[in-house]
Tab-separated table of N, CA and C in Angstrom:
chain	number	residue	atom	x	y	z
R	1	MET	N	0.860	-1.142	0.008
R	1	MET	CA	0.148	-0.315	-0.003
R	1	MET	C	1.039	1.172	-0.032
R	2	ASN	N	0.546	2.173	-0.998
R	2	ASN	CA	1.561	3.636	-1.293
R	2	ASN	C	0.893	4.274	0.130
R	3	ALA	N	1.733	5.395	0.237
R	3	ALA	CA	1.577	6.517	1.247
R	3	ALA	C	0.108	7.013	1.127
R	4	GLY	N	-0.266	7.613	-0.203
R	4	GLY	CA	-1.592	7.891	-0.409
R	4	GLY	C	-2.740	7.131	-0.106
R	5	ALA	N	-2.582	6.070	-0.155
R	5	ALA	CA	-3.780	4.791	0.234
R	5	ALA	C	-3.709	4.764	1.645
R	6	ARG	N	-2.377	4.943	2.364
R	6	ARG	CA	-2.608	4.773	3.865
R	6	ARG	C	-3.226	6.047	4.472
R	7	VAL	N	-2.962	7.248	3.895
R	7	VAL	CA	-3.451	8.511	4.474
R	7	VAL	C	-5.194	8.419	4.017
R	8	VAL	N	-5.733	7.687	3.045
R	8	VAL	CA	-6.900	7.788	2.744
R	8	VAL	C	-7.675	6.750	3.839
R	9	GLU	N	-7.062	5.760	4.128
R	9	GLU	CA	-7.471	4.583	4.886
R	9	GLU	C	-7.489	5.510	6.320
R	10	ALA	N	-6.561	6.190	6.614
R	10	ALA	CA	-6.645	6.474	8.147
R	10	ALA	C	-7.855	7.553	8.161
R	11	ALA	N	-7.781	8.562	7.195
R	11	ALA	CA	-8.994	9.291	7.253
R	11	ALA	C	-10.653	8.724	7.183
R	12	ARG	N	-10.419	7.741	6.211
R	12	ARG	CA	-11.782	6.807	6.496
R	12	ARG	C	-12.182	6.015	7.400
R	13	GLY	N	-11.218	5.951	8.416
R	13	GLY	CA	-11.208	5.087	9.741
R	13	GLY	C	-11.814	6.604	10.732
R	14	ALA	N	-11.808	7.674	10.579
R	14	ALA	CA	-12.280	8.712	11.202
R	14	ALA	C	-13.794	9.055	10.925
R	15	ILE	N	-14.288	8.636	9.484
R	15	ILE	CA	-15.617	9.138	9.155
R	15	ILE	C	-16.564	8.637	10.039
R	16	GLY	N	-17.150	9.613	10.446
R	16	GLY	CA	-18.427	9.350	11.687
R	16	GLY	C	-17.928	10.114	12.946
R	17	ALA	N	-16.601	10.380	13.271
R	17	ALA	CA	-16.149	10.916	14.381
R	17	ALA	C	-16.867	12.236	14.640
R	18	ARG	N	-17.495	12.545	15.715
R	18	ARG	CA	-17.828	14.009	16.053
R	18	ARG	C	-16.823	15.348	15.512
R	19	PHE	N	-17.582	16.354	15.087
R	19	PHE	CA	-16.505	17.461	14.964
R	19	PHE	C	-16.369	17.962	16.406
R	20	ARG	N	-15.510	18.595	16.662
R	20	ARG	CA	-14.879	19.221	17.947
R	20	ARG	C	-13.814	20.114	17.554
R	21	LEU	N	-13.917	21.447	17.860
R	21	LEU	CA	-12.788	22.438	17.433
R	21	LEU	C	-11.621	22.084	18.296
R	22	HIS	N	-10.553	22.077	17.547
R	22	HIS	CA	-9.218	21.646	18.304
R	22	HIS	C	-9.245	20.347	18.467
R	23	GLY	N	-10.241	19.715	18.291
R	23	GLY	CA	-10.376	18.015	18.576
R	23	GLY	C	-9.022	17.299	17.906
R	24	ARG	N	-8.606	16.388	18.675
R	24	ARG	CA	-7.350	15.541	18.088
R	24	ARG	C	-7.587	14.097	18.346
R	25	ASP	N	-8.582	13.624	18.643
R	25	ASP	CA	-8.771	12.432	19.003
R	25	ASP	C	-10.161	11.812	18.498
R	26	PRO	N	-10.400	11.050	17.458
R	26	PRO	CA	-11.560	10.594	16.978
R	26	PRO	C	-12.804	10.441	17.805
R	27	ALA	N	-12.275	9.646	19.262
R	27	ALA	CA	-12.969	9.046	20.309
R	27	ALA	C	-13.874	10.544	20.712
R	28	THR	N	-13.082	11.539	20.856
R	28	THR	CA	-13.830	12.820	21.460
R	28	THR	C	-14.024	13.839	20.408
R	29	GLY	N	-13.588	13.711	19.207
R	29	GLY	CA	-13.859	14.731	18.233
R	29	GLY	C	-12.849	15.137	17.593
R	30	LEU	N	-12.842	15.554	16.191
R	30	LEU	CA	-12.268	15.899	15.448
R	30	LEU	C	-12.472	17.358	14.577
R	31	ASP	N	-11.432	18.296	14.574
R	31	ASP	CA	-11.632	19.431	13.413
R	31	ASP	C	-10.875	19.196	12.265
R	32	CYS	N	-10.962	19.861	11.111
R	32	CYS	CA	-10.237	19.666	9.993
R	32	CYS	C	-8.703	19.241	10.299
R	33	VAL	N	-7.973	20.175	11.243
R	33	VAL	CA	-6.566	20.182	11.521
R	33	VAL	C	-6.391	18.664	12.192
R	34	GLY	N	-7.398	18.391	12.985
R	34	GLY	CA	-6.968	17.104	13.775
R	34	GLY	C	-7.020	15.910	12.875
R	35	LEU	N	-8.049	15.912	11.742
R	35	LEU	CA	-8.143	14.887	10.766
R	35	LEU	C	-6.834	14.900	9.893
R	36	VAL	N	-6.467	16.010	9.804
R	36	VAL	CA	-5.095	15.934	9.091
R	36	VAL	C	-3.850	15.492	9.775
R	37	ALA	N	-3.812	15.675	11.233
R	37	ALA	CA	-2.991	15.174	12.400
R	37	ALA	C	-3.070	13.723	12.131
R	38	LEU	N	-4.337	13.057	12.147
R	38	LEU	CA	-4.300	11.642	12.360
R	38	LEU	C	-4.074	11.182	10.973
R	39	ALA	N	-4.798	11.331	9.847
R	39	ALA	CA	-4.437	10.859	8.596
R	39	ALA	C	-2.996	10.852	8.147
R	40	LEU	N	-2.465	12.004	8.333
R	40	LEU	CA	-0.998	12.232	7.690
R	40	LEU	C	-0.132	11.778	8.828
R	41	ASN	N	-0.146	11.638	10.247
R	41	ASN	CA	0.486	11.517	11.231
R	41	ASN	C	1.517	12.413	11.330
R	42	VAL	N	1.164	13.780	11.248
R	42	VAL	CA	2.188	14.719	11.228
R	42	VAL	C	1.544	15.569	12.947
R	43	ALA	N	2.678	16.400	13.309
R	43	ALA	CA	2.103	17.272	14.326
R	43	ALA	C	1.723	18.426	13.886
R	44	VAL	N	0.721	18.905	14.440
R	44	VAL	CA	-0.030	20.158	14.085
R	44	VAL	C	-0.090	21.079	15.251
R	45	PRO	N	-0.202	22.602	14.992
R	45	PRO	CA	-0.337	23.322	16.062
R	45	PRO	C	-1.920	23.375	16.759
R	46	ARG	N	-1.525	23.853	18.053
R	46	ARG	CA	-3.035	23.845	18.738
R	46	ARG	C	-3.278	25.356	19.228
R	47	GLY	N	-4.498	25.655	19.393
R	47	GLY	CA	-4.815	27.084	19.841
R	47	GLY	C	-4.993	27.916	18.645
R	48	TYR	N	-5.166	27.638	17.701
R	48	TYR	CA	-5.332	28.426	16.579
R	48	TYR	C	-6.793	28.971	16.665
R	49	ALA	N	-7.207	30.281	15.840
R	49	ALA	CA	-8.435	30.755	15.668
R	49	ALA	C	-9.232	30.009	14.860
R	50	LEU	N	-10.449	29.972	14.775
R	50	LEU	CA	-11.283	29.455	13.680
R	50	LEU	C	-11.538	30.376	12.704
R	51	ARG	N	-11.329	31.526	12.543
R	51	ARG	CA	-11.114	32.530	11.564
R	51	ARG	C	-9.755	33.079	11.275
R	52	TYR	N	-8.920	32.483	10.170
R	52	TYR	CA	-7.721	32.642	9.912
R	52	TYR	C	-7.472	32.753	8.633
R	53	ASP	N	-6.883	34.052	8.291
R	53	ASP	CA	-6.518	34.003	6.620
R	53	ASP	C	-4.965	34.146	5.949
R	54	ASP	N	-4.171	33.793	6.965
R	54	ASP	CA	-2.760	33.963	6.459
R	54	ASP	C	-2.299	32.722	6.034
R	55	VAL	N	-2.408	32.699	4.668
R	55	VAL	CA	-2.378	31.533	3.800
R	55	VAL	C	-0.760	31.079	3.788
R	56	ALA	N	0.032	32.230	3.778
R	56	ALA	CA	1.637	32.085	3.547
R	56	ALA	C	1.962	31.300	4.744
R	57	HIS	N	1.475	31.716	5.970
R	57	HIS	CA	1.880	31.188	7.354
R	57	HIS	C	1.391	29.589	7.239
R	58	VAL	N	0.067	29.352	6.755
R	58	VAL	CA	-0.168	28.007	6.834
R	58	VAL	C	0.537	26.886	5.846
R	59	VAL	N	0.843	27.576	4.826
R	59	VAL	CA	1.680	27.231	3.806
R	59	VAL	C	3.141	26.779	4.450
R	60	ARG	N	3.725	27.586	5.207
R	60	ARG	CA	5.091	27.356	5.806
R	60	ARG	C	4.793	26.120	6.901
R	61	VAL	N	3.815	26.194	7.661
R	61	VAL	CA	3.586	25.144	8.771
R	61	VAL	C	3.551	23.839	7.828
R	62	ILE	N	2.559	23.708	6.717
R	62	ILE	CA	2.471	22.495	6.072
R	62	ILE	C	3.669	21.952	5.647
R	63	GLU	N	4.786	22.746	5.020
R	63	GLU	CA	5.736	22.331	4.481
R	63	GLU	C	6.834	22.101	5.482
R	64	ALA	N	6.761	22.890	6.586
R	64	ALA	CA	7.843	22.371	8.011
R	64	ALA	C	7.578	21.003	8.190
R	65	ALA	N	6.152	20.555	7.971
R	65	ALA	CA	5.635	19.091	8.527
R	65	ALA	C	6.249	18.054	7.446
R	66	GLY	N	6.918	18.588	6.458
R	66	GLY	CA	7.605	17.480	5.549
R	66	GLY	C	6.527	17.225	4.427
R	67	LEU	N	5.413	18.019	4.161
R	67	LEU	CA	4.732	17.921	2.880
R	67	LEU	C	5.161	18.570	1.690
R	68	VAL	N	5.077	17.965	0.636
R	68	VAL	CA	5.632	18.679	-0.587
R	68	VAL	C	4.464	19.215	-1.463
R	69	PRO	N	4.539	20.505	-2.245
R	69	PRO	CA	3.377	20.822	-2.942
R	69	PRO	C	3.046	19.843	-4.261
R	70	ALA	N	1.991	19.750	-4.493
R	70	ALA	CA	1.651	18.680	-5.773
R	70	ALA	C	0.710	19.607	-6.749
R	71	ALA	N	0.916	19.430	-7.801
R	71	ALA	CA	0.448	20.005	-8.967
R	71	ALA	C	-0.675	19.187	-9.441
R	72	ASP	N	-0.732	17.784	-9.365
R	72	ASP	CA	-1.760	17.020	-9.738
R	72	ASP	C	-2.333	16.259	-8.794
R	73	VAL	N	-3.593	15.902	-8.796
R	73	VAL	CA	-4.574	15.272	-7.819
R	73	VAL	C	-4.395	13.958	-7.932
R	74	ARG	N	-4.172	13.483	-6.464
R	74	ARG	CA	-4.101	11.866	-6.266
R	74	ARG	C	-4.501	11.863	-4.557
R	75	ALA	N	-5.087	10.636	-4.925
R	75	ALA	CA	-5.722	10.169	-3.205
R	75	ALA	C	-4.660	10.267	-2.435
R	76	GLY	N	-4.994	10.868	-1.085
R	76	GLY	CA	-4.315	10.926	0.020
R	76	GLY	C	-3.389	12.269	0.181
R	77	ASP	N	-3.787	13.364	-0.990
R	77	ASP	CA	-3.308	14.640	-0.768
R	77	ASP	C	-3.820	15.463	0.301
R	78	LEU	N	-3.348	16.177	0.894
R	78	LEU	CA	-3.863	17.416	1.881
R	78	LEU	C	-4.463	18.406	1.014
R	79	VAL	N	-5.620	18.857	0.828
R	79	VAL	CA	-6.096	19.921	0.313
R	79	VAL	C	-6.654	21.182	1.240
R	80	LEU	N	-5.811	22.202	0.774
R	80	LEU	CA	-6.119	23.621	1.578
R	80	LEU	C	-7.262	24.316	0.943
R	81	LEU	N	-8.420	24.697	1.388
R	81	LEU	CA	-9.417	24.934	0.865
R	81	LEU	C	-9.944	26.562	1.624
R	82	ARG	N	-10.589	27.539	0.708
R	82	ARG	CA	-10.994	28.758	1.423
R	82	ARG	C	-12.608	28.474	1.560
R	83	ALA	N	-12.968	28.349	2.693
R	83	ALA	CA	-14.284	27.818	3.044
R	83	ALA	C	-15.185	29.212	3.198
R	84	GLY	N	-14.640	30.246	3.489
R	84	GLY	CA	-15.333	31.544	3.297
R	84	GLY	C	-14.484	32.671	3.819
R	85	PRO	N	-14.914	33.931	3.502
R	85	PRO	CA	-13.769	34.901	4.150
R	85	PRO	C	-13.409	34.714	5.572
R	86	GLY	N	-11.837	34.752	5.101
R	86	GLY	CA	-11.310	34.752	6.400
R	86	GLY	C	-11.369	33.196	7.068
R	87	GLN	N	-11.753	32.410	6.291
R	87	GLN	CA	-11.568	30.805	6.918
R	87	GLN	C	-11.151	29.691	6.039
R	88	LEU	N	-10.145	29.209	6.473
R	88	LEU	CA	-9.431	28.119	5.857
R	88	LEU	C	-9.861	26.830	6.227
R	89	HIS	N	-9.644	25.750	5.527
R	89	HIS	CA	-10.219	24.518	5.479
R	89	HIS	C	-9.339	23.315	5.009
R	90	PHE	N	-9.199	22.298	5.721
R	90	PHE	CA	-8.501	21.306	5.090
R	90	PHE	C	-9.264	20.247	4.981
R	91	ALA	N	-8.935	19.400	3.893
R	91	ALA	CA	-9.651	17.949	3.728
R	91	ALA	C	-8.571	16.923	2.984
R	92	ILE	N	-8.803	15.809	3.146
R	92	ILE	CA	-8.174	14.603	2.712
R	92	ILE	C	-8.815	14.377	0.940
R	93	GLN	N	-7.835	14.329	0.020
R	93	GLN	CA	-8.545	13.914	-0.949
R	93	GLN	C	-8.649	12.495	-1.118
R	94	THR	N	-9.591	11.709	-1.766
R	94	THR	CA	-9.657	10.284	-2.090
R	94	THR	C	-9.886	10.096	-3.436
R	95	GLY	N	-9.987	8.585	-3.672
R	95	GLY	CA	-10.228	8.703	-5.211
R	95	GLY	C	-11.466	9.203	-5.693
R	96	THR	N	-12.717	9.276	-4.626
R	96	THR	CA	-13.853	9.665	-5.228
R	96	THR	C	-14.099	10.912	-4.705
R	97	GLY	N	-13.500	11.562	-3.839
R	97	GLY	CA	-14.036	12.971	-3.429
R	97	GLY	C	-13.087	13.218	-2.233
R	98	MET	N	-13.394	14.184	-1.173
R	98	MET	CA	-12.630	14.275	-0.180
R	98	MET	C	-13.487	14.006	1.165
R	99	ILE	N	-12.594	13.731	2.101
R	99	ILE	CA	-12.794	13.441	3.603
R	99	ILE	C	-12.543	14.761	4.153
R	100	HIS	N	-13.476	15.261	5.143
R	100	HIS	CA	-13.488	16.632	5.957
R	100	HIS	C	-14.053	16.451	7.295
R	101	ALA	N	-13.778	17.310	8.173
R	101	ALA	CA	-14.404	17.377	9.338
R	101	ALA	C	-15.651	18.552	8.907
R	102	ASP	N	-16.813	18.181	9.114
R	102	ASP	CA	-17.826	19.153	8.442
R	102	ASP	C	-18.601	19.793	9.985
R	103	ALA	N	-18.243	21.216	9.931
R	103	ALA	CA	-18.637	21.811	11.244
R	103	ALA	C	-20.201	21.766	11.349
R	104	MET	N	-20.822	22.068	10.230
R	104	MET	CA	-22.274	22.101	10.012
R	104	MET	C	-23.066	20.481	10.379
R	105	LEU	N	-22.283	19.607	9.827
R	105	LEU	CA	-23.022	18.401	10.082
R	105	LEU	C	-22.727	17.879	11.311
R	106	ARG	N	-21.601	18.620	11.929
R	106	ARG	CA	-20.964	17.944	13.199
R	106	ARG	C	-20.282	16.641	13.276
R	107	ARG	N	-19.618	16.102	12.220
R	107	ARG	CA	-18.808	15.123	12.050
R	107	ARG	C	-17.857	14.908	10.917
R	108	VAL	N	-17.093	13.971	10.952
R	108	VAL	CA	-16.249	13.806	9.971
R	108	VAL	C	-17.074	13.039	8.778
R	109	VAL	N	-17.021	13.597	7.421
R	109	VAL	CA	-17.774	12.785	6.288
R	109	VAL	C	-16.845	12.764	5.177
R	110	GLU	N	-17.376	12.333	4.290
R	110	GLU	CA	-16.736	11.834	2.750
R	110	GLU	C	-17.634	12.492	1.611
R	111	ARG	N	-17.378	13.244	1.002
R	111	ARG	CA	-18.214	13.889	-0.101
R	111	ARG	C	-17.573	13.658	-1.238
R	112	ARG	N	-18.347	13.615	-2.219
R	112	ARG	CA	-17.960	13.683	-3.652
R	112	ARG	C	-17.201	14.672	-4.085
R	113	GLU	N	-17.627	15.738	-3.586
R	113	GLU	CA	-16.831	17.307	-3.959
R	113	GLU	C	-17.047	18.279	-2.906
R	114	LEU	N	-16.169	19.283	-2.838
R	114	LEU	CA	-16.496	20.307	-1.765
R	114	LEU	C	-16.543	21.684	-2.649
R	115	VAL	N	-17.270	22.490	-2.607
R	115	VAL	CA	-17.608	23.661	-3.533
R	115	VAL	C	-16.649	24.830	-3.445
R	116	TRP	N	-15.869	24.693	-2.257
R	116	TRP	CA	-15.008	25.588	-1.850
R	116	TRP	C	-13.577	25.752	-2.861
R	117	PRO	N	-13.268	26.866	-3.250
R	117	PRO	CA	-11.960	27.164	-4.229
R	117	PRO	C	-10.741	26.449	-3.477
R	118	VAL	N	-9.954	25.867	-4.253
R	118	VAL	CA	-8.768	25.075	-3.509
R	118	VAL	C	-7.725	26.197	-3.801
R	119	ILE	N	-6.962	26.278	-2.774
R	119	ILE	CA	-5.745	27.070	-2.509
R	119	ILE	C	-4.623	26.430	-2.870
R	120	GLY	N	-4.451	25.098	-2.282
R	120	GLY	CA	-3.317	24.323	-2.893
R	120	GLY	C	-3.430	22.953	-2.307
R	121	ARG	N	-2.372	21.994	-2.610
R	121	ARG	CA	-2.450	20.576	-2.373
R	121	ARG	C	-0.974	20.245	-2.094
R	122	TRP	N	-0.862	19.202	-1.132
R	122	TRP	CA	0.255	18.860	-0.628
R	122	TRP	C	0.179	17.154	-0.404
R	123	ARG	N	1.257	16.677	-0.646
R	123	ARG	CA	1.661	15.114	-0.225
R	123	ARG	C	2.802	14.846	0.328
R	124	THR	N	3.003	13.687	1.037
R	124	THR	CA	4.086	13.199	1.630
R	124	THR	C	5.166	13.076	0.542
R	125	ALA	N	6.278	13.504	1.113
R	125	ALA	CA	7.607	13.605	0.158
R	125	ALA	C	7.658	12.288	-0.398
R	126	GLY	N	8.093	11.893	-1.577
R	126	GLY	CA	8.515	10.677	-2.430
R	126	GLY	C	6.962	9.746	-2.581
R	127	ASP	N	6.029	10.267	-2.700
R	127	ASP	CA	4.677	9.681	-2.978
R	127	ASP	C	4.210	10.081	-4.295
């Protein structure tokens, strides 16, 4: 199993976990950052604001975690989206859609597509 498939498998294992801001454990709840930490097995920051729009800072954090920019779309990619004014959001690309922590549905879900603009995508180095 390649790295992208492992990322998707880990993210799919969290489907149904409840949404919780700053959540890091599927048993007690995840937000989009917690889902990324789980699926990609990377350390992520704590204490961030719900509204945050410093894309350059977020990109530096992503790349400091060892992820590399990706031009094409592959399962297992980390996708950074603009969910609204001043609001960034993460999802994990699958072969059929994206997995993300949905604050409106209050749980982690997989959708065929997300309508928000994609800012960028990254994947593990060497994948």
